[in-house]
Structures are given as structure tokens and as C-alpha cells.
Amino acid sequence: MQKARRSAALLVAGAVLVVLGLAALGGGVWLIALGGSWYYAVSGLALLLSAALLMRRSPAALTVYALLVVGTLAWALWEVGLDWWPLSARGDVVAVVGFLLLTPWVTRALGGGTERDGFGRVRTDQDGETRGPRLALTAALGLAVVVAAASWFVDPHRIEGTTPTPRTVASTAASPQPPVPDDEWHAYGRTGFGQRYSPLDRITPANAKSLEVAWDYQTGDTRGQPGDPEETTFEVTPLKVGNRLFLCTPHQSVIALDATTGAQIWRVTPEIKGELALQHLTCRGLSYRRSAAANTACPAQLFMPTADGRLLALNPETGAPCPAFGGSGQIDLWAGMPNVRPGSYYSTSPVVVAGDRVIVGGTVLDNVSTAEASGVIRAFDAETGALLWNWDSGNPDDTAPLPPGRTYTANSPNSWSISSVDEALGMVYVPLGNQPPDQWGGNRSPAVERFSSSVVALDLASGRVRWNFQTVHHDLWDYDVPAQPSLIDLNLGGRIVPALVQPTKQGELFVLDRRTGEPLLPVTEKPAPQGAAEGDRSAPTQPVSALSYDPPPLTERDMWGATMFDQLACRIAFHRMRYEGRFTPPSTQSSLIYPGNFGVFNWGGVAVDPARQIAFTTPTYLAFVSQLVPRGDATTLYVQGKNRPEKSLPALNENFGAPFAVKLKPFTSPLGLPCQSPPWGYVAAADLTTGKILWKHKNGTVRDASALPLPFRMGVPNLGGPIVTAGGVAFLSGTIDYYVRAYDVSNGDQLWESRLPAGGQATPMTYMGADGRQYVVVVAGGHGSLGTKTGDHVIAYALPKS
């Protein structure tokens, strides 16, 4: 019986080695043919040789396997050094199988020698022929464990440093901050400057660990209603005016809360037209304005853009419409639009308030067709809703209000994100996207080529272009400018300069003089890969800032997975795609796009500290795959499939009217993990006067993104922005694990975290309550395309009452 068990153990162990060996050898030969590493083929041969020796009951199987362990360790160290996660992925399967081979069920079955014990019983020789091989394998595995343990305490991705101490930087005479009380938050980025900086200092690095939940309000508005697109998301940053918070929900409710208690004061839900073919359903925030006129009906206004293409003006006291605005409390943003299809144009971001006017942008459907609505930017009279000017990037020189009977330029680049404003300089700063389709640009006009993927400064009075800075030339990667520009006055060698900081998806932070658009930190034009799809071209160079979070180009060594086998699959996929570094053109072959269109930075942007002259940033790194699919006609579904489950949703990525549809997906392993090695997300600080990255730490765990809730701090993606405070504390909730965290701005150390009931893909805000406590508010609602848990929570944190 015992002999049969041992034989069975050898048979099972040998079968495992055969399966693993064949997989490694087959995949390894394929990888070699693609020009990749020889390790997998060699390891496959070693596994098969060990299996054959096991079947022959030869102890040499352990010796061969010991050589495989040592060879794997040496190869892994050569490729990635003492970097735990990529190191462990290379050796985990080899190590686990090695420990199984050392179990008594295997070792006692090896070798042919026998001996009698003191009672005359025959037993298998455990100390003769197998001793040396067992010791060799034990030593090899012990060495691997020691190296793995050492790598756990090494973080080669970490940058240590400190930020400058706070100092007073006088505002330039031409550009003072709009007046917002220190204890309030009047715009998406607190002010029109979009800094996401609060002058409050009650919460400090010394006491942040004591933060606790003060109140938790649930809106009752969650994803999952009929017709909801995948990206139905709760991304709002509330406003705080007086002792009230104002926020909006994905399904367009507007809510006023008591800022100190969280109690609901009023709630309105405007009726939204049905049958909207929406790509996104969200509301990132409201806009606030105190009326300068003697308006008794609405001494102040809340502006709310709706999913069906309207702009509402509401009374902050009651939520009732402001009747003077448009004659009924609303204006129709479809006026003058071409290609009217409900849901194909709307605003997901708050409008800009500047004195007596509101400036409105909007999103158009991405990669659906070449016959979409216009990306026009319009200014309306804040009191009456009358159109004052319109800037259409497809017709940029004619900004006079569009006369009846005419329409704006179809399919022109749009601004779906948040703009900033400097009222003293008389400019609004607009981040622009691309013209659909994003991945093919063979038919773009000169005006589109000029303004796509740019930040454009428009004159507040006339709408005319004051300056334009393009962040990507002939964008083929969906590298639209996603984030609100942050305005800050910088002390450059004793000279105070009004600056603009523009984060981009490709990882640049362009630091510009906001008066002229000229770079304050050097911008270099670097050669870019050529060879675009048929009928298209690639720009010969692309701009790169001296302050850049652009990651190094990917190599085969950067491929990752939970095991050596999904890592092998990623290596094969890597070599099968076209990849020549950043700005590799999309192709029918499939191109690897890194950073992907998720962006190093997205709509959450960065937070800037005017006293420290720094940016607090949250760079994210995810690679995507872009494959062009030739279209034979303008109606067939090439990527959506004939049996789409929701006919009310737009046919994304079909690009009707263009020569190519596009397939877009994250670059992931067969197990669904990113194919590139972690970390995938950081918190970091950069000196805006020098361009130096001062510190950089991986951020977030895989607790909510893995099959097992393991809190490994690998550094995970973030979607949602940070805020910083004069107290020296920054806050962030946007990671894909469900936490809000506080950080020491000076060195990046995490000070505190609190578990959220759902994904926190929004930007926090902070204010002073009526009880004298500083509050931090976080929205936890989840994000559809990220797969984070859905919720409807608005949570306020504060220090305990003294």
C-alpha cells in the first residue's frame, strides 16, 4: 500500500512537471521565434527532464530541478533586480513545485537502495542516494526564499525627498485670486483658478490620524437603471457656500445639505428626456455665482448642465428655477447644433462662471461617427441666458453669436473637461479634446489640426483666441487634454510670473505663462514614430515637457503576470504587436499604446500648492491595445457585434463614415491582470519652479481588485483628483481600492486612511463647518468602466469635537 502511494505521488508529480514543461517549451519556442527570451524554452526542457527522471525514480530529478531554481533566480535578478512583484512572478510556480518535490511522498519514492531497521523491517533509503539531491534542492529553494525576503524590503520605484517649506508668494497685480472665503469651496477646483488648494490648516500631519466620520448622507441614486451606460458614475465634487453643500448625482438630481450635519435641506430632480444614447452619465459638479444685479428672485445661482443638453439656473436657497435665465430657468444647448441626436451632446463637467457670464463646453460621442455635434465653446449672459459669443474650433475666427438658420462646425474638437478662468487677465483656459475618430485623422482640417488636444486661452469679452498651446500634434491616441488647467503665480528667481499648469494623459505637466502660453519650463520637440494607417500620417515630432511623468518605454522585461505562464503569454502578445515607444501609431496589426488613453492624468488633474510652489500629483500607468479594423461600409457593426444588448446605447468605436473602426482594450494577461509590471499608481510631488520630481511613492492596494482581499500595497490606478491644504495635508480617494487617504505634503508619507463603502472615484473637498471644525468630504459611488463597487455615499470626516 505504501509503495503504491509513493508510486502514485511520483506519477502525479511527474504529470504536473510534464504539463508545465510542455506549456513552457511550446510557449517558449513561440517566444524565441518572435525574438524574445530563451528562458521559457530552456525551463520547459528542464521541467520535462525532471519529469522523465522522476518517472525513472531517479534522485537526479531533484538535482536538475535545483539547477532550474538557481537558473530561474539568476535570470530573474538579471531582468528585474530586487523588485519583489516582478521577481515573484518569475519564480512562484518554480518555487511551489520545488517545495512539492521535497515532500516525503516524493523523496521517499526516489532511489533504489534499501536497508533494514532495528526490527528487521525493510525501508526506502532516505539518506543514501537522495541526500545530495535533496540538499541541493533545499539549498536552492532556501536561496530563493532569502532573495525574495530581501526584495520585499526594497522599493526601486520610490523617490525620497521633501518639498520646500511654505512661503508667501505675492500675487501678480494683474491676476489676483477671485474672492472666495477661506472656509468655503465655490467652484470645482475651489476657485476659478482650479488649484484644488484650501487655505484651511486645522488638519495637520500631527492630528490627521484622528479623523473620523462626522456624517454619511446617501443620495439613493445608483447605477443600474434601464438605459444606463457602463460609465454611469458618481464623480461629483460638492460646493460649499455659507453653511450649505451643493452637489449633483449621476441621474441629475441637485441636492443641498447642511454642511455641518449632513442633513438634506432641499432636493430637485429635473425631468430628463428619455431614450438618450449616452456614452457617459455623470455630473462632476455645479457652478455658483452671486448675482451683481438686484435680482430678487435669485440673488445667487447654481448652474447645472443636464444629460439631455440643457443648462439650468437654480436658486441656492430653494432649488427653484431662476426664471430670468432663458425665460424659464434654462437654456437649450442644442441651439445651432448640427447632427441633432439626443444623447450625442451634453456637458458632464461644471460650467465656468466669470463675472456676468457663464462659459459652456460639452462632450460629443467619442468614436461613434464622423457626423457628430460640434465642440463649440459658448458664453452666455449669466442673468438672462442670452448668447454673447461662440468659439468653434472648426471656424475659430468668427466668434459673433451664431445667427438663426446656421449651425456650428460638425465634429469639431470639444472640451468635455473643466476650464479655468483668470478674470483679471480676461481669459478663460479651455482644455480641448480630439476630433472623432480619435485613432484616424486623415481628413482633419487645418483648424482642427491646430486646436486638437490643446489648451486654448479665449478672451472673456469676445471669445477670440488669445493663445493656443498644443500638447500633442496630430493626435492618434485619444490623448485629449483631460484635466482642468491649474493657475498659480510662481516665483521664478525673484520674478513673480502668472503661470498655468496643464496635466496631460501622456504624463506631461506643461508649465506655461498664462498671459502668452509660452513655456516657463522647457518644452522639447522629440522625434516620433512614423507609419500611420492608410490615408493618414504621423507628426514627425511631439512636445515633451521638462516636468514629465512619462514612463520609460516598455520592454519584454516589463511584462508581468500572477505566474510565469500568464507572464509568458504577455511576452508573446507584446512581441506580436507594433510598439515603438510612446506615440506608436494605431495599426491593423494591433499597436501597444503606453501610456494608454486612460491617462497618466485624467479629469481629476493635479492639486497645486501656491505656498510651496509644488504640484501634488497622482500618476497612473496602464498600457492599452489599439487595433484598427477596416470598414467596408458606413453601417455595418464591426466591433460591437450584431446582437448588442442595449440598442439605446451608442455604437462606440464603430467610427461610421471613417475607413476604420477601432478595437480598444487594456493590455492584460489571460487572468485579467495588467501585462506590465506594477506599480500602476503613485502619489508624487513636483517643484513647479524647477521641474524636479521631489518625492514619489507607490499608492494603494489590490484589496478590491483581486480574487482574494489581500491588502498588498502594489500601487494601483487612480481616477479622481487630489486636494492639498495649508495645513500640509493632501487627500485622495480615487484609487481602485475603497479608501480615502491623507498624506504629508512635505514627504508623501501616508498619515491616515478610512475604508469607503464603495469606489471613491471623485475629487474630495474641504471646508469649515459652523461648529469650527474643518471637514473633508468624499463621494463614494464607484465607476462603471473601472468595475469599482457602486454606491451613493457623501461622507464627511472631521477631527473629534474637543
PDB file of N, CA and C in Angstrom, residues 21 79 108 126 128 154 164 177 222 280 304 335 373 411-412 430 505 535 576 644 647 666 694 718-719 741:
ATOM      1  N   GLY A  21       6.049  21.621 -18.252  1.00  0.00           N
ATOM      2  CA  GLY A  21       7.165  21.642 -19.194  1.00  0.00           C
ATOM      3  C   GLY A  21       6.717  21.841 -20.619  1.00  0.00           C
ATOM      4  N   GLU A  79      17.027  40.228 -14.934  1.00  0.00           N
ATOM      5  CA  GLU A  79      15.996  41.008 -15.617  1.00  0.00           C
ATOM      6  C   GLU A  79      15.453  42.160 -14.781  1.00  0.00           C
ATOM      7  N   ARG A 108      10.715   9.914  -0.650  1.00  0.00           N
ATOM      8  CA  ARG A 108      10.824   8.525  -0.197  1.00  0.00           C
ATOM      9  C   ARG A 108      10.640   7.523  -1.321  1.00  0.00           C
ATOM     10  N   GLN A 126      16.412   6.881   2.622  1.00  0.00           N
ATOM     11  CA  GLN A 126      16.174   8.317   2.563  1.00  0.00           C
ATOM     12  C   GLN A 126      17.459   9.115   2.682  1.00  0.00           C
ATOM     13  N   GLY A 128      20.625   7.919   1.608  1.00  0.00           N
ATOM     14  CA  GLY A 128      21.697   7.494   0.715  1.00  0.00           C
ATOM     15  C   GLY A 128      21.717   8.278  -0.564  1.00  0.00           C
ATOM     16  N   VAL A 154      12.801  46.207  -0.426  1.00  0.00           N
ATOM     17  CA  VAL A 154      13.425  47.111  -1.391  1.00  0.00           C
ATOM     18  C   VAL A 154      12.335  47.670  -2.302  1.00  0.00           C
ATOM     19  N   PRO A 164       9.669  72.110  -0.609  1.00  0.00           N
ATOM     20  CA  PRO A 164      10.069  73.360   0.053  1.00  0.00           C
ATOM     21  C   PRO A 164       9.078  73.726   1.156  1.00  0.00           C
ATOM     22  N   GLN A 177      -6.477  86.362  -7.045  1.00  0.00           N
ATOM     23  CA  GLN A 177      -7.441  85.276  -6.957  1.00  0.00           C
ATOM     24  C   GLN A 177      -8.861  85.834  -6.845  1.00  0.00           C
ATOM     25  N   THR A 222     -28.186  55.324  -7.665  1.00  0.00           N
ATOM     26  CA  THR A 222     -27.125  54.375  -8.000  1.00  0.00           C
ATOM     27  C   THR A 222     -27.257  53.891  -9.436  1.00  0.00           C
ATOM     28  N   HIS A 280     -21.593  58.542 -21.433  1.00  0.00           N
ATOM     29  CA  HIS A 280     -21.320  58.740 -20.005  1.00  0.00           C
ATOM     30  C   HIS A 280     -22.582  59.301 -19.365  1.00  0.00           C
ATOM     31  N   MET A 304     -26.372  74.083 -13.542  1.00  0.00           N
ATOM     32  CA  MET A 304     -26.336  72.623 -13.665  1.00  0.00           C
ATOM     33  C   MET A 304     -26.518  72.219 -15.123  1.00  0.00           C
ATOM     34  N   ALA A 335     -29.163  74.476 -29.410  1.00  0.00           N
ATOM     35  CA  ALA A 335     -29.375  75.558 -30.374  1.00  0.00           C
ATOM     36  C   ALA A 335     -28.136  75.737 -31.251  1.00  0.00           C
ATOM     37  N   ALA A 373     -22.082  66.136 -33.252  1.00  0.00           N
ATOM     38  CA  ALA A 373     -22.354  67.541 -32.943  1.00  0.00           C
ATOM     39  C   ALA A 373     -21.052  68.325 -32.876  1.00  0.00           C
ATOM     40  N   ASN A 411     -18.581  67.935 -35.708  1.00  0.00           N
ATOM     41  CA  ASN A 411     -17.452  67.048 -35.401  1.00  0.00           C
ATOM     42  C   ASN A 411     -16.179  67.795 -35.021  1.00  0.00           C
ATOM     43  N   SER A 412     -16.296  69.054 -34.606  1.00  0.00           N
ATOM     44  CA  SER A 412     -15.085  69.792 -34.243  1.00  0.00           C
ATOM     45  C   SER A 412     -14.617  69.372 -32.848  1.00  0.00           C
ATOM     46  N   VAL A 430      -9.246  76.734 -21.822  1.00  0.00           N
ATOM     47  CA  VAL A 430     -10.101  75.620 -22.216  1.00  0.00           C
ATOM     48  C   VAL A 430      -9.241  74.427 -22.631  1.00  0.00           C
ATOM     49  N   LYS A 505      -2.701  63.362 -20.516  1.00  0.00           N
ATOM     50  CA  LYS A 505      -2.799  61.905 -20.439  1.00  0.00           C
ATOM     51  C   LYS A 505      -1.446  61.227 -20.640  1.00  0.00           C
ATOM     52  N   GLY A 535      -3.953  56.309 -45.633  1.00  0.00           N
ATOM     53  CA  GLY A 535      -4.693  57.549 -45.727  1.00  0.00           C
ATOM     54  C   GLY A 535      -4.416  58.534 -44.624  1.00  0.00           C
ATOM     55  N   ARG A 576       4.021  40.422 -30.551  1.00  0.00           N
ATOM     56  CA  ARG A 576       3.150  40.315 -31.724  1.00  0.00           C
ATOM     57  C   ARG A 576       2.553  41.667 -32.127  1.00  0.00           C
ATOM     58  N   ARG A 644     -26.125  43.582 -30.145  1.00  0.00           N
ATOM     59  CA  ARG A 644     -25.830  44.442 -28.995  1.00  0.00           C
ATOM     60  C   ARG A 644     -26.987  44.389 -28.004  1.00  0.00           C
ATOM     61  N   LYS A 647     -29.770  48.586 -27.443  1.00  0.00           N
ATOM     62  CA  LYS A 647     -29.840  49.375 -28.669  1.00  0.00           C
ATOM     63  C   LYS A 647     -29.873  50.868 -28.381  1.00  0.00           C
ATOM     64  N   PRO A 666      -7.636  47.243 -22.481  1.00  0.00           N
ATOM     65  CA  PRO A 666      -6.415  47.261 -21.662  1.00  0.00           C
ATOM     66  C   PRO A 666      -5.513  46.098 -22.054  1.00  0.00           C
ATOM     67  N   LEU A 694      10.064  65.688  -6.606  1.00  0.00           N
ATOM     68  CA  LEU A 694      10.675  65.774  -5.280  1.00  0.00           C
ATOM     69  C   LEU A 694      10.563  64.465  -4.509  1.00  0.00           C
ATOM     70  N   ASN A 718      -5.604  55.221 -10.333  1.00  0.00           N
ATOM     71  CA  ASN A 718      -6.413  56.229  -9.661  1.00  0.00           C
ATOM     72  C   ASN A 718      -7.231  56.975 -10.696  1.00  0.00           C
ATOM     73  N   LEU A 719      -8.492  57.225 -10.378  1.00  0.00           N
ATOM     74  CA  LEU A 719      -9.329  58.088 -11.215  1.00  0.00           C
ATOM     75  C   LEU A 719     -10.133  58.987 -10.293  1.00  0.00           C
ATOM     76  N   ARG A 741      -7.490  58.602   1.718  1.00  0.00           N
ATOM     77  CA  ARG A 741      -6.215  58.657   2.424  1.00  0.00           C
ATOM     78  C   ARG A 741      -5.760  60.100   2.582  1.00  0.00           C
TER      79      ARG A 741
END
